Amino acid sequence: MAAFEYRDEQLFVEGLALDELARRFGTPAYVYSRAAIEAQWRAFDEGLGSISHLVCYAVKANSNLAVLNLLARLGSGFDIVSGGELERVLCAGGDPGKIVFSGVGKSEQELCRALEVGILCFNIESEAELERLNHLAGEMSCRAPVSLRVNPDVDPKTHPYIATGLKEHKFGIAMEDAVDLYRRAHDMSHITVQGIDCHIGSQLTELEPFAEATRKVLELADELLASGLELTHLNLGGGLGIRFRDENPATPAVYTGLLCELVRERPFKLLIEPGRAIVGNAGLLLSRVEYIKHSGSKHFAVVDAAMNDLMRPALYQAWHDIVPVHKCTDIDSETYNVVGPVCESGDVLGAERELRVTAGDLLAVHSAGAYGFSMSSSYNSRPRAVELMVDGNEVYVVRERERVEQLHAGEFLLPD
Ligand code: LLP
């Protein structure tokens, strides 16, 4: 069963009609398919089956507790970038021993908490961070397991905002500085060197950049091993793209096949950090048309979801497919800009879409399972959308719609 498919001109998620979900839970609503999430995670896990490995789901893509819990039940590891994500993984039943901690700006508090719970590895992004971690681990009388995140200077050929592996980016340690820093790390009293880490960007639709980065990491690994350093794992990051429109990214099977081929025969455990490719096409944003508006030659479908709910089109000019929940043939087709109620001209979920819609109709914005809700805000004091998880013929509210009182919580007036 496909996660999202039309039956009798009606869009379904697994066994449930979206129309019914909108009636019961209102709109805007994020709707996820449990089967799709699990199938994608398994595709990565099985793809690496022939070598020692751990799939560390990148929590930032979708950090809903239910999503994390489903993956924890499958035995997933997690890639986190903040203390907040750490607490989410723990709260969802994730194993701290399978957590890797990435990010350029880890605070003392975040490092201490991660040491306290005993995570698998810190992905270190600078010399200063390494020194801070060594010092904190010393104070806590423990050793911190680390990988150095190297910057392989590879062009991932993706949107500039989500490319990370070029020299000019803030991420990682320059390849030419890596060997020296590994020696320093090795000599530090409270650091245990575990591996090499690298992540070059997100929404990669070609495999060659992954291969190039992996080859560079393997070269470095050889050099380190030759100099007597021990390494347990290689972490090749995340970044595999998904199809939004007409992109043709490799499947997880083909991508993991390539990694296995490159790393095979080496004595390393392989870690990867996919986010988008696990949840991206396992979720959509369900929205209702409030008004149809014609202005000069322009036609607008004003919907009840907005850039605060799904920021990607406004931030990255990202294209998300927008489809009617009921395929209707008795309305004329028109070219619409699908826009939200937020007071910004950039609040466009989709420009120039050919649609047959009228006020009150439901639209589904596809490929919204990753970096959708997790990047949402309450801008314009709009409560955040409800999140629903469909499992066969059942639906579960995995985050209730935010209430206006919650938006005011923690704010105070000055005294008279
Ligand atoms: N590992 C690290 C260190 C990362 O920085 C990221 C994503 C990932 C793994 C997961 O990458 P993925 O497999 O999801 O591509 N908000 C942007 C994407 C930002 C990605 C940031 N880092 C978007 O909506 O396209």
CSV table of C-alpha atoms and ligand atoms in Angstrom, one decimal:
chain,number,residue,atom,x,y,z
A,1,MET,CA,0.0,0.0,0.0
A,2,ALA,CA,1.5,3.4,-1.0
A,3,ALA,CA,1.6,5.9,1.9
A,4,PHE,CA,-0.4,8.5,0.0
A,5,GLU,CA,-2.6,7.5,-2.9
A,6,TYR,CA,-5.9,8.4,-4.6
A,7,ARG,CA,-8.8,6.0,-4.3
A,8,ASP,CA,-12.0,7.0,-6.1
A,9,GLU,CA,-10.5,10.5,-6.7
A,10,GLN,CA,-9.9,10.9,-2.9
A,11,LEU,CA,-6.5,11.2,-1.3
A,12,PHE,CA,-5.8,8.6,1.4
A,13,VAL,CA,-3.0,8.2,3.9
A,14,GLU,CA,-2.5,4.5,4.4
A,15,GLY,CA,-6.1,3.3,5.2
A,16,LEU,CA,-7.6,6.7,6.0
A,17,ALA,CA,-9.2,9.5,3.9
A,18,LEU,CA,-7.6,12.9,4.4
A,19,ASP,CA,-11.0,14.4,4.1
A,20,GLU,CA,-12.0,12.5,7.3
A,21,LEU,CA,-8.9,13.6,9.1
A,22,ALA,CA,-9.5,17.2,8.3
A,23,ARG,CA,-13.1,16.9,9.6
A,24,ARG,CA,-12.0,15.3,12.8
A,25,PHE,CA,-8.8,17.3,13.6
A,26,GLY,CA,-9.1,20.5,11.6
A,27,THR,CA,-6.5,22.2,9.4
A,28,PRO,CA,-3.7,23.0,9.0
A,29,ALA,CA,-2.5,19.6,10.0
A,30,TYR,CA,0.7,17.6,9.4
A,31,VAL,CA,-0.1,14.0,8.6
A,32,TYR,CA,2.6,11.3,8.7
A,33,SER,CA,2.5,7.7,7.6
A,34,ARG,CA,4.1,5.3,10.1
A,35,ALA,CA,4.6,2.6,7.4
A,36,ALA,CA,6.5,5.1,5.2
A,37,ILE,CA,8.8,6.3,8.0
A,38,GLU,CA,9.6,2.7,9.0
A,39,ALA,CA,10.1,1.5,5.5
A,40,GLN,CA,12.6,4.2,4.7
A,41,TRP,CA,14.6,3.7,7.9
A,42,ARG,CA,14.7,-0.1,7.2
A,43,ALA,CA,15.9,0.6,3.7
A,44,PHE,CA,19.0,2.4,5.0
A,45,ASP,CA,19.5,-0.2,7.7
A,46,GLU,CA,19.2,-3.2,5.4
A,47,GLY,CA,21.3,-1.5,2.7
A,48,LEU,CA,24.2,-1.4,5.1
A,49,GLY,CA,23.4,-4.9,6.3
A,50,SER,CA,26.6,-6.4,5.0
A,51,ILE,CA,28.9,-4.3,7.1
A,52,SER,CA,28.9,-3.2,10.8
A,53,HIS,CA,26.9,0.0,11.0
A,54,LEU,CA,24.5,2.3,12.8
A,55,VAL,CA,21.8,4.5,11.2
A,56,CYS,CA,21.6,7.6,13.3
A,57,TYR,CA,18.5,9.5,12.3
A,58,ALA,CA,19.0,13.2,12.1
A,59,VAL,CA,16.5,14.5,14.7
A,60,LYS,CA,16.3,18.0,13.3
A,61,ALA,CA,14.4,16.7,10.2
A,62,ASN,CA,11.4,15.8,12.4
A,63,SER,CA,11.7,15.7,16.1
A,64,ASN,CA,8.2,14.7,17.1
A,65,LEU,CA,8.5,12.3,20.1
A,66,ALA,CA,6.3,9.7,18.4
A,67,VAL,CA,8.6,9.7,15.3
A,68,LEU,CA,11.7,9.3,17.5
A,69,ASN,CA,10.0,6.6,19.5
A,70,LEU,CA,9.1,4.6,16.4
A,71,LEU,CA,12.7,4.8,15.2
A,72,ALA,CA,14.0,4.0,18.7
A,73,ARG,CA,11.9,0.8,18.6
A,74,LEU,CA,13.6,-0.2,15.4
A,75,GLY,CA,16.9,0.2,17.1
A,76,SER,CA,17.9,3.5,15.4
A,77,GLY,CA,20.7,5.7,16.6
A,78,PHE,CA,20.2,9.5,16.6
A,79,ASP,CA,22.2,12.5,15.3
A,80,ILE,CA,21.4,15.5,17.5
A,81,VAL,CA,22.5,19.1,17.4
A,82,SER,CA,21.3,20.6,20.7
A,83,GLY,CA,20.6,19.8,24.3
A,84,GLY,CA,16.9,20.1,23.4
A,85,GLU,CA,17.2,17.3,20.8
A,86,LEU,CA,19.1,15.2,23.4
A,87,GLU,CA,16.2,15.4,25.9
A,88,ARG,CA,13.7,14.6,23.1
A,89,VAL,CA,15.6,11.4,22.2
A,90,LEU,CA,15.9,10.4,25.8
A,91,CYS,CA,12.2,11.2,26.4
A,92,ALA,CA,11.3,9.1,23.4
A,93,GLY,CA,13.2,6.1,24.7
A,94,GLY,CA,16.3,6.4,22.5
A,95,ASP,CA,19.4,4.7,23.7
A,96,PRO,CA,22.0,7.3,24.8
A,97,GLY,CA,24.7,4.9,23.7
A,98,LYS,CA,23.5,5.3,20.1
A,99,ILE,CA,23.5,9.2,20.0
A,100,VAL,CA,26.0,11.3,18.1
A,101,PHE,CA,26.2,15.0,18.8
A,102,SER,CA,26.9,17.3,15.9
A,103,GLY,CA,26.9,21.1,15.6
A,104,VAL,CA,29.4,24.0,15.7
A,105,GLY,CA,28.3,25.7,18.9
A,106,LYS,CA,27.8,23.2,21.6
A,107,SER,CA,27.5,24.9,25.0
A,108,GLU,CA,29.2,23.8,28.3
A,109,GLN,CA,25.8,22.8,29.6
A,110,GLU,CA,25.0,20.7,26.5
A,111,LEU,CA,28.4,19.0,26.5
A,112,CYS,CA,28.1,18.1,30.3
A,113,ARG,CA,24.6,16.7,29.9
A,114,ALA,CA,25.7,14.6,27.0
A,115,LEU,CA,28.7,13.3,29.0
A,116,GLU,CA,26.5,12.6,31.9
A,117,VAL,CA,24.1,10.4,29.9
A,118,GLY,CA,27.0,8.7,28.1
A,119,ILE,CA,26.4,9.3,24.4
A,120,LEU,CA,28.2,7.4,21.7
A,121,CYS,CA,30.2,10.2,20.2
A,122,PHE,CA,30.8,13.9,20.0
A,123,ASN,CA,31.3,15.2,16.4
A,124,ILE,CA,33.9,17.9,17.1
A,125,GLU,CA,33.9,20.9,14.8
A,126,SER,CA,36.9,23.0,16.1
A,127,GLU,CA,40.0,22.9,18.2
A,128,ALA,CA,38.3,25.2,20.8
A,129,GLU,CA,35.4,22.8,21.2
A,130,LEU,CA,37.8,19.9,21.6
A,131,GLU,CA,39.7,21.7,24.4
A,132,ARG,CA,36.4,22.6,26.1
A,133,LEU,CA,35.2,19.0,26.0
A,134,ASN,CA,38.5,17.7,27.3
A,135,HIS,CA,38.4,20.2,30.2
A,136,LEU,CA,34.7,19.3,31.1
A,137,ALA,CA,35.3,15.6,30.9
A,138,GLY,CA,38.3,16.1,33.2
A,139,GLU,CA,36.1,17.9,35.7
A,140,MET,CA,33.6,15.1,35.5
A,141,SER,CA,36.3,12.4,35.7
A,142,CYS,CA,35.4,10.7,32.5
A,143,ARG,CA,36.6,10.4,29.0
A,144,ALA,CA,34.7,11.9,26.0
A,145,PRO,CA,34.5,9.8,22.8
A,146,VAL,CA,35.1,12.0,19.8
A,147,SER,CA,35.2,12.1,16.0
A,148,LEU,CA,36.5,15.1,14.3
A,149,ARG,CA,34.1,16.5,11.7
A,150,VAL,CA,36.3,17.2,8.7
A,151,ASN,CA,35.4,19.5,5.9
A,152,PRO,CA,36.3,17.6,2.7
A,153,ASP,CA,35.8,20.7,0.5
A,154,VAL,CA,33.4,18.9,-1.9
A,155,ASP,CA,30.7,20.7,-3.8
A,156,PRO,CA,27.4,18.9,-2.9
A,157,LYS,CA,25.6,20.6,-5.8
A,158,THR,CA,22.6,21.6,-3.7
A,159,HIS,CA,20.9,24.8,-2.5
A,160,PRO,CA,23.6,27.2,-1.1
A,161,TYR,CA,21.8,27.4,2.3
A,162,ILE,CA,22.0,23.7,2.9
A,163,ALA,CA,25.5,23.0,1.5
A,164,THR,CA,28.0,22.5,4.3
A,165,GLY,CA,31.1,20.7,3.0
A,166,LEU,CA,32.9,23.5,1.2
A,167,LYS,CA,35.9,25.3,2.7
A,168,GLU,CA,34.0,28.6,3.0
A,169,HIS,CA,31.4,27.1,5.3
A,170,LYS,CA,31.5,27.4,9.1
A,171,PHE,CA,31.3,23.6,9.4
A,172,GLY,CA,34.1,21.1,10.2
A,173,ILE,CA,37.8,21.1,10.4
A,174,ALA,CA,39.9,21.8,7.3
A,175,MET,CA,41.4,18.6,5.9
A,176,GLU,CA,44.9,20.0,6.1
A,177,ASP,CA,44.5,20.7,9.8
A,178,ALA,CA,43.0,17.4,10.7
A,179,VAL,CA,46.0,15.2,11.2
A,180,ASP,CA,47.5,17.7,13.7
A,181,LEU,CA,44.3,18.0,15.6
A,182,TYR,CA,43.9,14.2,15.7
A,183,ARG,CA,47.4,14.0,17.3
A,184,ARG,CA,46.4,16.6,19.8
A,185,ALA,CA,43.1,14.9,20.6
A,186,HIS,CA,45.0,11.6,21.0
A,187,ASP,CA,47.3,13.2,23.6
A,188,MET,CA,44.5,14.8,25.6
A,189,SER,CA,43.9,13.2,29.0
A,190,HIS,CA,40.1,13.0,28.8
A,191,ILE,CA,39.4,12.4,25.1
A,192,THR,CA,39.1,9.1,23.3
A,193,VAL,CA,39.4,9.3,19.6
A,194,GLN,CA,36.7,7.1,18.0
A,195,GLY,CA,36.4,8.1,14.4
A,196,ILE,CA,36.1,10.5,11.5
A,197,ASP,CA,32.9,12.4,10.7
A,198,CYS,CA,31.8,14.3,7.7
A,199,HIS,CA,28.6,15.8,6.3
A,200,ILE,CA,28.6,17.8,3.1
A,201,GLY,CA,25.1,19.1,2.7
A,202,SER,CA,21.4,18.2,2.4
A,203,GLN,CA,19.1,17.3,-0.5
A,204,LEU,CA,21.9,15.8,-2.6
A,205,THR,CA,20.5,14.4,-5.8
A,206,GLU,CA,23.8,13.1,-7.2
A,207,LEU,CA,25.9,10.3,-5.7
A,208,GLU,CA,29.3,11.6,-6.9
A,209,PRO,CA,29.8,14.2,-4.1
A,210,PHE,CA,29.1,11.4,-1.5
A,211,ALA,CA,31.7,9.2,-3.2
A,212,GLU,CA,34.3,12.0,-3.4
A,213,ALA,CA,33.8,12.9,0.3
A,214,THR,CA,34.0,9.3,1.3
A,215,ARG,CA,37.2,8.7,-0.6
A,216,LYS,CA,38.8,11.8,1.1
A,217,VAL,CA,37.7,10.5,4.5
A,218,LEU,CA,39.2,7.1,3.7
A,219,GLU,CA,42.5,8.7,2.7
A,220,LEU,CA,42.6,10.5,6.0
A,221,ALA,CA,41.7,7.3,7.8
A,222,ASP,CA,44.6,5.5,6.2
A,223,GLU,CA,47.0,8.3,7.1
A,224,LEU,CA,45.8,8.3,10.7
A,225,LEU,CA,46.1,4.5,11.0
A,226,ALA,CA,49.6,4.6,9.5
A,227,SER,CA,50.6,7.1,12.1
A,228,GLY,CA,49.5,4.7,14.8
A,229,LEU,CA,46.1,6.2,15.7
A,230,GLU,CA,43.2,3.9,16.3
A,231,LEU,CA,39.8,4.5,14.8
A,232,THR,CA,36.6,2.6,15.4
A,233,HIS,CA,34.1,4.2,13.1
A,234,LEU,CA,33.5,6.5,10.1
A,235,ASN,CA,30.5,8.7,10.1
A,236,LEU,CA,29.5,9.8,6.6
A,237,GLY,CA,26.7,12.1,7.7
A,238,GLY,CA,23.3,12.5,6.0
A,239,GLY,CA,22.1,14.4,3.0
A,240,LEU,CA,20.5,12.0,0.6
A,241,GLY,CA,17.8,13.9,-1.3
A,242,ILE,CA,14.2,13.0,-2.0
A,243,ARG,CA,12.0,13.7,-5.0
A,244,PHE,CA,10.0,16.9,-4.6
A,245,ARG,CA,9.2,17.3,-8.3
A,246,ASP,CA,11.3,15.7,-10.9
A,247,GLU,CA,14.6,15.1,-9.1
A,248,ASN,CA,16.1,11.6,-9.4
A,249,PRO,CA,18.1,11.0,-6.2
A,250,ALA,CA,19.4,7.5,-5.6
A,251,THR,CA,17.3,5.2,-3.5
A,252,PRO,CA,18.6,4.4,0.0
A,253,ALA,CA,19.5,0.9,-1.4
A,254,VAL,CA,21.7,2.4,-4.1
A,255,TYR,CA,23.2,5.0,-1.9
A,256,THR,CA,24.1,2.5,0.9
A,257,GLY,CA,25.3,0.1,-1.8
A,258,LEU,CA,27.8,2.7,-2.9
A,259,LEU,CA,29.0,3.3,0.7
A,260,CYS,CA,29.4,-0.4,1.4
A,261,GLU,CA,31.4,-0.8,-1.8
A,262,LEU,CA,33.7,2.1,-0.8
A,263,VAL,CA,34.2,1.1,2.8
A,264,ARG,CA,34.2,-2.7,2.5
A,265,GLU,CA,37.3,-4.5,3.7
A,266,ARG,CA,38.0,-1.7,6.1
A,267,PRO,CA,38.0,-2.3,9.8
A,268,PHE,CA,35.4,0.4,10.5
A,269,LYS,CA,31.9,0.5,11.7
A,270,LEU,CA,29.9,2.8,9.4
A,271,LEU,CA,27.6,5.5,10.8
A,272,ILE,CA,25.2,7.6,8.6
A,273,GLU,CA,22.9,10.4,9.6
A,274,PRO,CA,20.0,10.5,7.2
A,275,GLY,CA,17.1,12.8,8.1
A,276,ARG,CA,15.1,14.0,5.1
A,277,ALA,CA,15.2,10.7,3.2
A,278,ILE,CA,13.6,8.9,6.1
A,279,VAL,CA,10.7,11.3,6.9
A,280,GLY,CA,10.4,13.8,4.0
A,281,ASN,CA,8.0,11.9,1.8
A,282,ALA,CA,6.3,10.2,4.7
A,283,GLY,CA,4.5,13.4,5.6
A,284,LEU,CA,2.2,16.1,4.1
A,285,LEU,CA,0.7,19.3,5.2
A,286,LEU,CA,-3.1,19.3,5.0
A,287,SER,CA,-4.7,22.7,4.5
A,288,ARG,CA,-8.1,24.2,3.6
A,289,VAL,CA,-8.8,26.9,1.0
A,290,GLU,CA,-10.2,29.9,2.8
A,291,TYR,CA,-10.7,32.2,-0.2
A,292,ILE,CA,-10.3,32.3,-3.9
A,293,LYS,CA,-9.1,35.8,-4.9
A,294,HIS,CA,-8.6,37.3,-8.3
A,295,SER,CA,-6.4,40.4,-8.6
A,296,GLY,CA,-5.7,41.7,-12.1
A,297,SER,CA,-4.3,38.8,-14.0
A,298,LYS,CA,-3.3,37.0,-10.8
A,299,HIS,CA,-5.3,34.3,-9.1
A,300,PHE,CA,-4.8,33.4,-5.5
A,301,ALA,CA,-5.9,30.4,-3.5
A,302,VAL,CA,-5.6,31.7,0.1
A,303,VAL,CA,-5.2,28.6,2.3
A,304,ASP,CA,-5.1,28.3,6.1
A,305,ALA,CA,-1.5,27.0,6.2
A,306,ALA,CA,1.3,29.5,5.9
A,307,MET,CA,5.0,30.2,5.9
A,308,ASN,CA,5.0,29.8,9.7
A,309,ASP,CA,3.8,26.2,9.2
A,310,LEU,CA,6.1,25.3,6.3
A,311,MET,CA,9.0,27.7,5.9
A,312,ARG,CA,10.8,25.9,3.1
A,313,PRO,CA,9.2,27.6,0.1
A,314,ALA,CA,9.8,31.1,1.5
A,315,LEU,CA,13.3,30.3,2.8
A,316,TYR,CA,14.8,28.2,0.0
A,317,GLN,CA,12.4,28.8,-2.8
A,318,ALA,CA,11.7,25.1,-2.4
A,319,TRP,CA,9.1,23.5,-4.6
A,320,HIS,CA,6.5,21.2,-2.9
A,321,ASP,CA,3.8,19.5,-4.9
A,322,ILE,CA,0.3,20.8,-4.0
A,323,VAL,CA,-2.6,18.6,-4.9
A,324,PRO,CA,-6.3,18.6,-4.2
A,325,VAL,CA,-7.6,16.1,-1.7
A,326,HIS,CA,-10.7,15.5,-3.9
A,327,LYS,CA,-9.9,15.4,-7.6
A,328,CYS,CA,-12.7,17.4,-9.1
A,329,THR,CA,-13.4,17.7,-12.7
A,330,ASP,CA,-16.4,20.0,-12.8
A,331,ILE,CA,-14.4,23.2,-11.8
A,332,ASP,CA,-12.4,25.0,-14.4
A,333,SER,CA,-8.6,24.7,-14.0
A,334,GLU,CA,-6.8,28.0,-13.2
A,335,THR,CA,-3.2,29.0,-12.4
A,336,TYR,CA,-3.1,29.9,-8.8
A,337,ASN,CA,-0.5,31.2,-6.4
A,338,VAL,CA,-1.2,29.2,-3.2
A,339,VAL,CA,-0.6,31.6,-0.4
A,340,GLY,CA,-1.1,31.7,3.4
A,341,PRO,CA,-2.6,34.3,5.7
A,342,VAL,CA,0.8,35.7,7.0
A,343,CYS,CA,1.4,39.3,6.3
A,344,GLU,CA,4.4,38.9,4.0
A,345,SER,CA,4.5,38.7,0.3
A,346,GLY,CA,6.9,35.8,0.6
A,347,ASP,CA,4.2,33.7,2.2
A,348,VAL,CA,3.7,31.6,-0.9
A,349,LEU,CA,3.5,27.8,-0.5
A,350,GLY,CA,3.4,27.3,-4.2
A,351,ALA,CA,3.6,29.7,-7.1
A,352,GLU,CA,1.7,29.3,-10.4
A,353,ARG,CA,0.0,25.9,-9.8
A,354,GLU,CA,-2.6,24.6,-12.1
A,355,LEU,CA,-5.5,23.6,-9.9
A,356,ARG,CA,-9.2,23.0,-9.9
A,357,VAL,CA,-10.2,24.4,-6.6
A,358,THR,CA,-12.8,26.4,-4.8
A,359,ALA,CA,-13.2,27.9,-1.3
A,360,GLY,CA,-13.6,25.2,1.3
A,361,ASP,CA,-11.6,22.6,-0.7
A,362,LEU,CA,-8.7,20.7,0.9
A,363,LEU,CA,-5.2,20.8,-0.5
A,364,ALA,CA,-2.3,18.6,0.4
A,365,VAL,CA,1.3,19.9,0.3
A,366,HIS,CA,3.5,17.0,-0.3
A,367,SER,CA,7.1,16.2,0.9
A,368,ALA,CA,6.5,18.0,4.2
A,369,GLY,CA,7.6,15.4,6.6
A,370,ALA,CA,11.1,16.7,7.0
A,371,TYR,CA,12.0,20.3,8.0
A,372,GLY,CA,8.3,21.1,8.0
A,373,PHE,CA,6.9,21.1,11.5
A,374,SER,CA,10.5,21.1,13.0
A,375,MET,CA,11.1,24.5,11.4
A,376,SER,CA,7.6,25.9,12.1
A,377,SER,CA,7.0,28.9,14.3
A,378,SER,CA,4.1,30.9,15.7
A,379,TYR,CA,4.9,34.0,13.6
A,380,ASN,CA,1.8,36.3,13.4
A,381,SER,CA,0.8,34.6,16.6
A,382,ARG,CA,-0.5,31.6,14.7
A,383,PRO,CA,-0.7,28.5,16.9
A,384,ARG,CA,1.3,25.6,15.4
A,385,ALA,CA,-0.5,22.9,13.5
A,386,VAL,CA,-1.7,19.6,14.9
A,387,GLU,CA,0.5,16.6,14.0
A,388,LEU,CA,-1.1,13.2,13.2
A,389,MET,CA,0.4,9.8,12.7
A,390,VAL,CA,-1.6,7.3,10.6
A,391,ASP,CA,-0.9,3.6,11.2
A,392,GLY,CA,-3.1,1.5,8.9
A,393,ASN,CA,-6.7,2.4,9.7
A,394,GLU,CA,-5.8,4.2,12.9
A,395,VAL,CA,-4.8,7.8,13.5
A,396,TYR,CA,-3.0,9.2,16.5
A,397,VAL,CA,-2.6,12.8,17.6
A,398,VAL,CA,1.1,12.9,18.1
A,399,ARG,CA,1.1,16.7,18.9
A,400,GLU,CA,-2.0,18.6,19.7
A,401,ARG,CA,-2.8,21.8,17.9
A,402,GLU,CA,-1.1,24.6,19.9
A,403,ARG,CA,-3.6,26.7,21.8
A,404,VAL,CA,-3.5,30.5,22.0
A,405,GLU,CA,-2.9,30.3,25.8
A,406,GLN,CA,0.2,28.4,25.1
A,407,LEU,CA,1.5,31.2,22.9
A,408,HIS,CA,1.1,33.6,25.9
A,409,ALA,CA,2.6,31.3,28.5
A,410,GLY,CA,5.8,32.7,30.0
A,411,GLU,CA,5.2,36.3,29.0
A,412,PHE,CA,4.8,38.9,31.7
A,413,LEU,CA,3.5,42.5,31.9
A,414,LEU,CA,5.6,45.2,33.7
A,415,PRO,CA,4.3,46.2,37.1
A,416,ASP,CA,1.9,49.3,37.3
B,1,LLP,N1,24.0,15.4,9.8
B,1,LLP,C1,24.3,16.7,9.9
B,1,LLP,C2,25.5,17.1,10.6
B,1,LLP,C3,23.5,17.7,9.4
B,1,LLP,O1,23.8,19.0,9.5
B,1,LLP,C4,22.3,17.4,8.7
B,1,LLP,C5,21.4,18.4,8.2
B,1,LLP,C6,22.0,16.0,8.6
B,1,LLP,C7,22.8,15.1,9.2
B,1,LLP,C8,20.7,15.5,8.0
B,1,LLP,O2,20.7,15.9,6.6
B,1,LLP,P1,19.5,15.3,5.7
B,1,LLP,O3,19.7,13.8,5.6
B,1,LLP,O4,18.2,15.6,6.3
B,1,LLP,O5,19.7,16.0,4.4
B,1,LLP,N2,16.3,22.9,6.6
B,1,LLP,C9,16.9,22.5,5.4
B,1,LLP,C10,17.8,21.3,5.6
B,1,LLP,C11,18.9,21.6,6.6
B,1,LLP,C12,19.8,20.5,6.8
B,1,LLP,C13,20.8,20.7,7.9
B,1,LLP,N3,21.6,19.6,8.3
B,1,LLP,C14,15.8,22.2,4.4
B,1,LLP,O6,14.6,22.3,4.8
B,1,LLP,O7,16.0,21.8,3.3
